[in-house]
Tab-separated table of C-alpha atoms in Angstrom:
chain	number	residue	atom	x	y	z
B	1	UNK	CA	-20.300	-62.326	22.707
B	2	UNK	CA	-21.349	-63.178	19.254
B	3	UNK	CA	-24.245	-61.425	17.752
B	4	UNK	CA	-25.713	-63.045	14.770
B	5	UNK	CA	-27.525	-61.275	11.572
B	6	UNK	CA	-29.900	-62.331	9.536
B	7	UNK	CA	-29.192	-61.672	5.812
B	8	UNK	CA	-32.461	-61.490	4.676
B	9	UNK	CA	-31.703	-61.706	0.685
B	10	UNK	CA	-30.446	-64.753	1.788
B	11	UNK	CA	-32.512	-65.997	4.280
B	12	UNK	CA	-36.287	-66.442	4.421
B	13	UNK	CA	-36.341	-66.102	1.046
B	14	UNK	CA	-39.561	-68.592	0.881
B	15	UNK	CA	-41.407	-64.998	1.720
B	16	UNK	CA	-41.503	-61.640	0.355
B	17	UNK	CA	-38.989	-59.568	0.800
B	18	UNK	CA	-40.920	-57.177	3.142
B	19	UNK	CA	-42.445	-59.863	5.111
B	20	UNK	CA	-38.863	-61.577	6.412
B	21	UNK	CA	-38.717	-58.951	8.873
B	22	UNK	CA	-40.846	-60.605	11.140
B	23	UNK	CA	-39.516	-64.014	10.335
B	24	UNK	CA	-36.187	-63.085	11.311
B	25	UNK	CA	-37.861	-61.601	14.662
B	26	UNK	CA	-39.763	-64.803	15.284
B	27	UNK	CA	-36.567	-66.778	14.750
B	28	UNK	CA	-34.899	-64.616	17.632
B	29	UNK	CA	-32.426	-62.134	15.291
B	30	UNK	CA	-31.978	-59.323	16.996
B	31	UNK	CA	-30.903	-57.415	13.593
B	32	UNK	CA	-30.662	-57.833	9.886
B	33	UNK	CA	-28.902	-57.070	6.725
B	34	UNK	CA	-29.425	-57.328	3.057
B	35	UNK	CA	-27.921	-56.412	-0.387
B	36	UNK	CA	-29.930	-53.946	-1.388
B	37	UNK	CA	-33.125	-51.993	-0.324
B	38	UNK	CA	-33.746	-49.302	-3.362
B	39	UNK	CA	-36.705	-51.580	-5.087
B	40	UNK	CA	-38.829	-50.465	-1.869
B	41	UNK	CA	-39.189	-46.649	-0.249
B	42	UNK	CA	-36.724	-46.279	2.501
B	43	UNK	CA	-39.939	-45.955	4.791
B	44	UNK	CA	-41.514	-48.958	4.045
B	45	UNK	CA	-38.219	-50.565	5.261
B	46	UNK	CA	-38.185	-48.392	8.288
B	47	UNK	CA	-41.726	-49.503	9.245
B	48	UNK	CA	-40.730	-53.138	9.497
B	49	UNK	CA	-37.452	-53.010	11.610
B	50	UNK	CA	-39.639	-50.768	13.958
B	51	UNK	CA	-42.404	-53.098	13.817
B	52	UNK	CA	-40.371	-56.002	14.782
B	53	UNK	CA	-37.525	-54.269	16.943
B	54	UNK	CA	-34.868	-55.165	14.660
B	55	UNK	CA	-31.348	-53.343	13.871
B	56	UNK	CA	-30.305	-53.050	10.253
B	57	UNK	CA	-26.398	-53.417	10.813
B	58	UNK	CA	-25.647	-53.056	7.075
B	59	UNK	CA	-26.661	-53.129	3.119
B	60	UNK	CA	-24.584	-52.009	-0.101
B	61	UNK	CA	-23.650	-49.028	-2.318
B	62	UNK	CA	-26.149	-49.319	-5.739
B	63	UNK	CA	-23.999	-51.917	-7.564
B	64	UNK	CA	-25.089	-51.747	-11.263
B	65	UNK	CA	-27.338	-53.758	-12.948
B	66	UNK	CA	-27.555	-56.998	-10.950
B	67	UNK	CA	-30.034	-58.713	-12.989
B	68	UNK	CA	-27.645	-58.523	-15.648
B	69	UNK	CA	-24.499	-59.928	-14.082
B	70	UNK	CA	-23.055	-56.835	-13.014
B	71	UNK	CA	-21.388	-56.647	-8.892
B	72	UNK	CA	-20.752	-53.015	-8.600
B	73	UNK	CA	-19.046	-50.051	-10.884
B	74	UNK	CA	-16.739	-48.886	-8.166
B	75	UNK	CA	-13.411	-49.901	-11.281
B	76	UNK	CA	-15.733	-48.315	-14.129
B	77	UNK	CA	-13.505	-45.649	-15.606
B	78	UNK	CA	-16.955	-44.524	-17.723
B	79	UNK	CA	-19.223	-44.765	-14.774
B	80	UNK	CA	-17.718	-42.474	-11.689
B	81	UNK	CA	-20.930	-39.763	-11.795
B	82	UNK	CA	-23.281	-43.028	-11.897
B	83	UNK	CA	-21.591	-44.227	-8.775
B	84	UNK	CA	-21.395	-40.872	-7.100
B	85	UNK	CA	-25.170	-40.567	-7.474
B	86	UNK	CA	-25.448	-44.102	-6.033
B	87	UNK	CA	-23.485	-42.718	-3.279
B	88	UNK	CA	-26.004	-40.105	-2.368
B	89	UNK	CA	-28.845	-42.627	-2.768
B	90	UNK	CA	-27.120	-44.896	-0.358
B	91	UNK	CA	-26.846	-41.957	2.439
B	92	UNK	CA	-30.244	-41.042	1.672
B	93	UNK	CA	-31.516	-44.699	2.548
B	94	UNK	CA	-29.246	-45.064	5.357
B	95	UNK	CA	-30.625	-42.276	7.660
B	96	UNK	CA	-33.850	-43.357	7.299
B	97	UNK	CA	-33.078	-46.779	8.147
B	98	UNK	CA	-30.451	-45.880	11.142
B	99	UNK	CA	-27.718	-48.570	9.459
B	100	UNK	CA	-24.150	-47.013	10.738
B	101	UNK	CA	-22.356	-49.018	7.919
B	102	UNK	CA	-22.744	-49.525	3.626
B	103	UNK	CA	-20.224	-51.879	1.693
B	104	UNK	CA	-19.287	-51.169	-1.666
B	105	UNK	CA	-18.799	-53.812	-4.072
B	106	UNK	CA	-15.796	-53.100	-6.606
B	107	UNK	CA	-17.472	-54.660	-8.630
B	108	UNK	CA	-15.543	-56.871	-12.304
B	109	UNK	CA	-12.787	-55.203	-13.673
B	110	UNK	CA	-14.094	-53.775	-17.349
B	111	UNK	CA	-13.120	-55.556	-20.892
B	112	UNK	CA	-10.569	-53.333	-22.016
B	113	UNK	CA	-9.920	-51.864	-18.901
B	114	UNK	CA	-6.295	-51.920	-17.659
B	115	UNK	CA	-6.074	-53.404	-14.321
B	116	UNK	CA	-3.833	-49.531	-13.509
B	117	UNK	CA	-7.229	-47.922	-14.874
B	118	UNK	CA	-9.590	-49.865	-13.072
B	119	UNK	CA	-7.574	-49.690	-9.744
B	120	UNK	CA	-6.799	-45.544	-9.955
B	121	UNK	CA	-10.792	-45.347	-10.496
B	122	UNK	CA	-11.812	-47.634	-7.392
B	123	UNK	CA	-9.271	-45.794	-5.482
B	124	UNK	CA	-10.823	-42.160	-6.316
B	125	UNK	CA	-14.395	-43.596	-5.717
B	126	UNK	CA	-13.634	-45.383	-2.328
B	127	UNK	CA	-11.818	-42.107	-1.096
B	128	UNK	CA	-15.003	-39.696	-2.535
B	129	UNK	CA	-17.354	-42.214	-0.674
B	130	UNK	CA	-15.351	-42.678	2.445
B	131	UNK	CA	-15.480	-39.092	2.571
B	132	UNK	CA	-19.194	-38.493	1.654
B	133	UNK	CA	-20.203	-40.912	4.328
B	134	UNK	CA	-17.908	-40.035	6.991
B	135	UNK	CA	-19.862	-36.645	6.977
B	136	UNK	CA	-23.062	-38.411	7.221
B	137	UNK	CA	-21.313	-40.518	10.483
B	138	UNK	CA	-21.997	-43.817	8.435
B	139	UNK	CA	-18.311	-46.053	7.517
B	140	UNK	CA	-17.494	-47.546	4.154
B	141	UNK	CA	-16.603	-50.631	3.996
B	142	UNK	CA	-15.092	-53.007	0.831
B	143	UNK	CA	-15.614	-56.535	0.727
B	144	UNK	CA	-12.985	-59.315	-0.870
B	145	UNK	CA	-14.452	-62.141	-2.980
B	146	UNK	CA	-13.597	-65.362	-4.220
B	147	UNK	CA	-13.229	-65.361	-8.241
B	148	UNK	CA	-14.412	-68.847	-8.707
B	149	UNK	CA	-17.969	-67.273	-7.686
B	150	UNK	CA	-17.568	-64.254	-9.114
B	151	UNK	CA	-14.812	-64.517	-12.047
B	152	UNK	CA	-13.709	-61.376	-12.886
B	153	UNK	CA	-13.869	-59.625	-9.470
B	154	UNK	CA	-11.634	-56.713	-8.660
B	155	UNK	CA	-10.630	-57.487	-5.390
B	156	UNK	CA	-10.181	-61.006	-3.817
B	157	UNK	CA	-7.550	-60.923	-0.943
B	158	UNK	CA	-7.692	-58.978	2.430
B	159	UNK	CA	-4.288	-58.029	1.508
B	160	UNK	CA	-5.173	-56.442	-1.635
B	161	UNK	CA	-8.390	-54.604	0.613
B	162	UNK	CA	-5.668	-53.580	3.359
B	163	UNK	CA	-3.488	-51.947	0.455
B	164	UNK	CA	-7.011	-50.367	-0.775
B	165	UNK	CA	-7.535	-48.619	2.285
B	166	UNK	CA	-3.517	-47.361	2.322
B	167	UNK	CA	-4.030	-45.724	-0.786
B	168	UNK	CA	-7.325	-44.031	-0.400
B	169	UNK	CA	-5.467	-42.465	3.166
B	170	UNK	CA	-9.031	-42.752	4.423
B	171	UNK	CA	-9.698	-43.179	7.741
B	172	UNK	CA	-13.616	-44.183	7.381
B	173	UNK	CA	-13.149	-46.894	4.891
B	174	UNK	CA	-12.531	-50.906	6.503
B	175	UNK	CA	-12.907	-54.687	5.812
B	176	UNK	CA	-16.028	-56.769	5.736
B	177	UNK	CA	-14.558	-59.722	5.730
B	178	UNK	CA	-16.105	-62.908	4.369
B	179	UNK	CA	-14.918	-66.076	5.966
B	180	UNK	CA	-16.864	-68.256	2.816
B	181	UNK	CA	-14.831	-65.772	0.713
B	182	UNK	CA	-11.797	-65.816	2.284
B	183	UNK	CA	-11.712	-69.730	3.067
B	184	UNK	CA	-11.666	-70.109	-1.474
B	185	UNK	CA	-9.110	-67.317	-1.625
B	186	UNK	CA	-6.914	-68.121	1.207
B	187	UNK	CA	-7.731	-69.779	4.099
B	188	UNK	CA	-5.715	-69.335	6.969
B	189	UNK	CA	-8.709	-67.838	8.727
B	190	UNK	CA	-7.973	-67.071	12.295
B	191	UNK	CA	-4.683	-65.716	11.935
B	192	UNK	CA	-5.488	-63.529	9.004
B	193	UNK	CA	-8.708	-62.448	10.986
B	194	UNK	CA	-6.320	-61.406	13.630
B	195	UNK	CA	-3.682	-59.665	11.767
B	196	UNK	CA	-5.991	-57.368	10.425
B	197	UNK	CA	-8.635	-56.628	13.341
B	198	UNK	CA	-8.023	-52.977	13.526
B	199	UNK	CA	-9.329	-52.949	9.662
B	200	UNK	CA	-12.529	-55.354	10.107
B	201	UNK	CA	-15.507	-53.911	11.094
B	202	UNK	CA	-17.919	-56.898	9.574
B	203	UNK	CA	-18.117	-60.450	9.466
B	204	UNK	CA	-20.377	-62.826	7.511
B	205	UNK	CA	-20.245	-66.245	7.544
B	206	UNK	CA	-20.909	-69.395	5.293
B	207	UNK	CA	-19.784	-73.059	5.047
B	208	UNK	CA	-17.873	-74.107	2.401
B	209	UNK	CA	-18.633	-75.898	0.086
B	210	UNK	CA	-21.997	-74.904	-1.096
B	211	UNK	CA	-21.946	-71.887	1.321
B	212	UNK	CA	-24.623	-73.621	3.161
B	213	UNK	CA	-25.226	-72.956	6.874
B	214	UNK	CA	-21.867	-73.633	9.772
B	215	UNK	CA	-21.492	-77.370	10.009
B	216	UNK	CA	-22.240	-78.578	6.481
B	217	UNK	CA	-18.967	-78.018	5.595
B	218	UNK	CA	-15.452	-77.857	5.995
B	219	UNK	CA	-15.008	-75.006	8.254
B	220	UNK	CA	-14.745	-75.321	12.255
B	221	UNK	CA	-16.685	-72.636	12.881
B	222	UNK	CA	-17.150	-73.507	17.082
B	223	UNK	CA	-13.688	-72.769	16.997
B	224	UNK	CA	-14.043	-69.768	14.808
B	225	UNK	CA	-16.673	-68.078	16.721
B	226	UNK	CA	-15.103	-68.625	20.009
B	227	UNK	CA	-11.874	-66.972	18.693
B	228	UNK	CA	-13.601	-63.689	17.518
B	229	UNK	CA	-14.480	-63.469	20.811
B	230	UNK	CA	-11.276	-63.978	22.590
B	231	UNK	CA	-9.621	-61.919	20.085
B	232	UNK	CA	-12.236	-58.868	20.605
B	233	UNK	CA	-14.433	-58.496	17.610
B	234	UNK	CA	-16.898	-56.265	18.912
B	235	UNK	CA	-19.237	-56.177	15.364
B	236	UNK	CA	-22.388	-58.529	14.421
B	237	UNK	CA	-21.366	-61.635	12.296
B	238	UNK	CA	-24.317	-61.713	9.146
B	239	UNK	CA	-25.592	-65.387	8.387
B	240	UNK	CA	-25.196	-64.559	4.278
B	241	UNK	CA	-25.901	-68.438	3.426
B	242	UNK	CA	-27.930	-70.674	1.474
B	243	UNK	CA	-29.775	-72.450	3.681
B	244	UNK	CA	-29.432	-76.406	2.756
B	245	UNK	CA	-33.224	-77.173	2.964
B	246	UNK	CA	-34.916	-74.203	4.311
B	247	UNK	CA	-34.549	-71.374	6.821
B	248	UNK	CA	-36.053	-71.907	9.688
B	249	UNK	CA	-35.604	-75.957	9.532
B	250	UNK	CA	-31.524	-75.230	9.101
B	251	UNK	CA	-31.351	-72.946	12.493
B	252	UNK	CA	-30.820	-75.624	14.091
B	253	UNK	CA	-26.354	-74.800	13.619
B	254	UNK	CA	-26.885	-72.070	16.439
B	255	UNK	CA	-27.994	-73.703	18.822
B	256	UNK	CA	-25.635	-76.870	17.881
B	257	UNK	CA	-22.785	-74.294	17.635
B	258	UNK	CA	-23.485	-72.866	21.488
B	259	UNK	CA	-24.611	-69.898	20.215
């Protein structure tokens, strides 16, 4: 049965950040995600998924200086201690917010980094955090992303995130896979979705182009959502789009979708 998300950096965004709790709840999500959540005390974050009954299925490893362009130090030869601290500042938001899964973003392979350099370092960090967390009973997961959004990126292909996890020997570290993502990189989206089950353990979704709500675009997503079924994806599915003219008056996919 498919279980939606609400991404609320994402969605809902015509409210503060704090205050899209309760929109999500009012729009009949039964959990959330988001990027991030350090620019607010863990607590404050608690207080609203308690308040309106909501899950937090996931949110990301500190990734850098956003602001400024960057999407995660995980290849940063000069920044491993940075992202090890970001690692225990993850865990300690995670058990107060009860979310069972963070995503690391590589993050843009360095000027005058060697693609060797860059990929020994993300290996190291992925296997220290896979590690960390596995303690803690929370699973890492890396995320593949186009490079016409993000030129640059360090990992685009859920081969290359497969290959990732076979070199870290890590058994806590998996797939969120992107279907707006993959669809740019390489389409073939049900097959490749099955071929690699056993490594997803996330889904989000966008149309594409624009990576506006399902049914703007180009991908069949009744199809698509039917399939995870039949094919046993057991995870949520996180709306991560742009909604084409506003959140609540673009819901109207789910419903149109048979969800």
């Amino acid at each position: 049965m498919t279980k939606l998300a609400a991404n609320l950096t994402m969605l809902f965004t015509e409210l503060p950040f704090l205050e899209r709790f309760r929109a999500a709840a009012q729009a009949n999500f039964k959990a959330v995600e988001f990027l991030f959540p350090y620019a607010f005390e863990p607590a404050q974050i608690a207080e609203q998924l308690r308040k309106n009954e909501l899950e937090l299925v996931l949110h990301n490893l500190p990734a850098g200086n956003w602001e400024a362009g960057e999407r995660g130090i995980a290849c940063h030869p000069d920044r491993v201690n940075e992202f090890r601290q970001g690692v225990d500042d993850a865990i300690r938001y995670a058990k107060v917010l009860g979310v069972k899964q963070l995503n690391c973003l590589v993050g843009i392979q360095p000027q005058g980094v060697s693609a060797a350099a860059a990929r020994e370092t993300l290996v190291a960090n992925l296997k220290f955090a896979a590690d960390k967390l596995q303690a803690e009973g929370i699973v890492l997961l890396i995320e593949p992303i186009n490079y016409f959004d993000i030129p640059g990126f360090f990992l685009n292909t859920t081969k290359q995130a497969a290959e990732l996890i076979a070199a870290t020997g890590s058994n806590n570290l998996f797939i969120q896979y992107d279907i707006y993502h993959m669809q740019r990189m390489e389409g073939e989206l049900a097959n490749t979705i099955k071929a690699n089950l056993s490594l997803i353990r996330h889904v989000q979704l966008a149309d594409n182009p624009g990576r506006f709500e399902p049914g703007t675009g180009e991908i069949n997503y009744r199809f698509l959502f039917k399939y995870l079924d039949e094919i046993g994806y057991p995870g949520w599915i996180g709306c991560e789009y742009k909604p084409k003219a506003g959140t609540v008056e673009g819901l109207g996919w789910r419903a149109a979708h048979g969800l």
